[in-house]
Amino acid sequence: MVLRLTAALTKTPANVSDQLFVDLRDRFSEPQLVELTTAIAWENYRARFNRTFEILAEGFSEGAFCPLPEA
């Protein structure tokens, strides 16, 4: 559900369907939803800003990964 919101907010134009909003309101409180949306919007802003000025990754996470626990 959060990934659906993220995808909806990063498209142009951004459009959150009524059903997605209802689903989010069932799961999150209003303050939580505001914080979540703010975080998504801020990261989207940074990504678009960086593309404008061709700011590239600094390589801090190059080759890094999160190992999965053994089954």
Short mmCIF file of C-alpha atoms in Angstrom, two decimals:
data_model
loop_
_atom_site.label_atom_id
_atom_site.label_comp_id
_atom_site.label_asym_id
_atom_site.label_seq_id
_atom_site.Cartn_x
_atom_site.Cartn_y
_atom_site.Cartn_z
CA MET A 1 0.00 0.00 0.00
CA VAL A 2 2.82 2.44 0.83
CA LEU A 3 4.57 1.50 -2.41
CA ARG A 4 1.33 2.20 -4.28
CA LEU A 5 1.26 5.65 -2.69
CA THR A 6 4.91 6.22 -3.57
CA ALA A 7 4.31 5.23 -7.20
CA ALA A 8 1.23 7.45 -7.40
CA LEU A 9 3.07 10.47 -6.00
CA THR A 10 6.10 10.11 -8.27
CA LYS A 11 4.09 10.03 -11.49
CA THR A 12 3.36 13.17 -13.48
CA PRO A 13 0.72 14.24 -12.77
CA ALA A 14 0.58 12.88 -9.25
CA ASN A 15 -2.80 11.31 -8.54
CA VAL A 16 -3.86 9.36 -5.46
CA SER A 17 -7.05 7.45 -6.12
CA ASP A 18 -9.94 7.68 -3.69
CA GLN A 19 -9.66 3.94 -2.99
CA LEU A 20 -5.94 4.18 -2.18
CA PHE A 21 -6.62 7.09 0.17
CA VAL A 22 -9.37 5.10 1.94
CA ASP A 23 -7.01 2.12 2.27
CA LEU A 24 -4.30 4.36 3.71
CA ARG A 25 -6.70 6.00 6.18
CA ASP A 26 -7.74 2.54 7.40
CA ARG A 27 -4.10 1.70 8.14
CA PHE A 28 -2.56 5.00 9.25
CA SER A 29 -3.63 7.86 11.50
CA GLU A 30 -3.78 11.35 10.00
CA PRO A 31 -0.43 12.42 11.55
CA GLN A 32 1.19 9.21 10.29
CA LEU A 33 -0.20 9.75 6.81
CA VAL A 34 1.05 13.35 6.77
CA GLU A 35 4.53 12.23 7.83
CA LEU A 36 4.58 9.41 5.27
CA THR A 37 3.45 11.68 2.44
CA THR A 38 5.98 14.34 3.45
CA ALA A 39 8.83 11.81 3.34
CA ILE A 40 7.78 10.54 -0.09
CA ALA A 41 7.35 14.06 -1.47
CA TRP A 42 10.72 15.19 -0.07
CA GLU A 43 12.58 12.25 -1.66
CA ASN A 44 10.77 12.86 -4.95
CA TYR A 45 11.79 16.52 -4.79
CA ARG A 46 15.44 15.60 -4.16
CA ALA A 47 15.49 13.09 -7.00
CA ARG A 48 14.08 15.61 -9.48
CA PHE A 49 16.40 18.35 -8.23
CA ASN A 50 19.44 16.08 -8.60
CA ARG A 51 18.43 15.13 -12.15
CA THR A 52 18.16 18.79 -13.13
CA PHE A 53 21.75 19.48 -12.11
CA GLU A 54 23.06 16.01 -13.02
CA ILE A 55 24.10 15.34 -9.45
CA LEU A 56 25.29 11.74 -9.35
CA ALA A 57 25.66 9.27 -6.52
CA GLU A 58 28.83 9.63 -4.45
CA GLY A 59 29.36 5.85 -4.37
CA PHE A 60 28.90 5.44 -0.62
CA SER A 61 26.72 2.37 -1.07
CA GLU A 62 28.51 0.93 -4.11
CA GLY A 63 28.65 -2.81 -3.73
CA ALA A 64 26.66 -2.68 -0.51
CA PHE A 65 23.68 -4.92 0.01
CA CYS A 66 21.46 -6.17 2.79
CA PRO A 67 21.90 -9.90 3.28
CA LEU A 68 18.73 -11.85 3.77
CA PRO A 69 18.43 -14.11 6.80
CA GLU A 70 18.89 -17.77 6.15
CA ALA A 71 15.65 -19.72 5.83
#
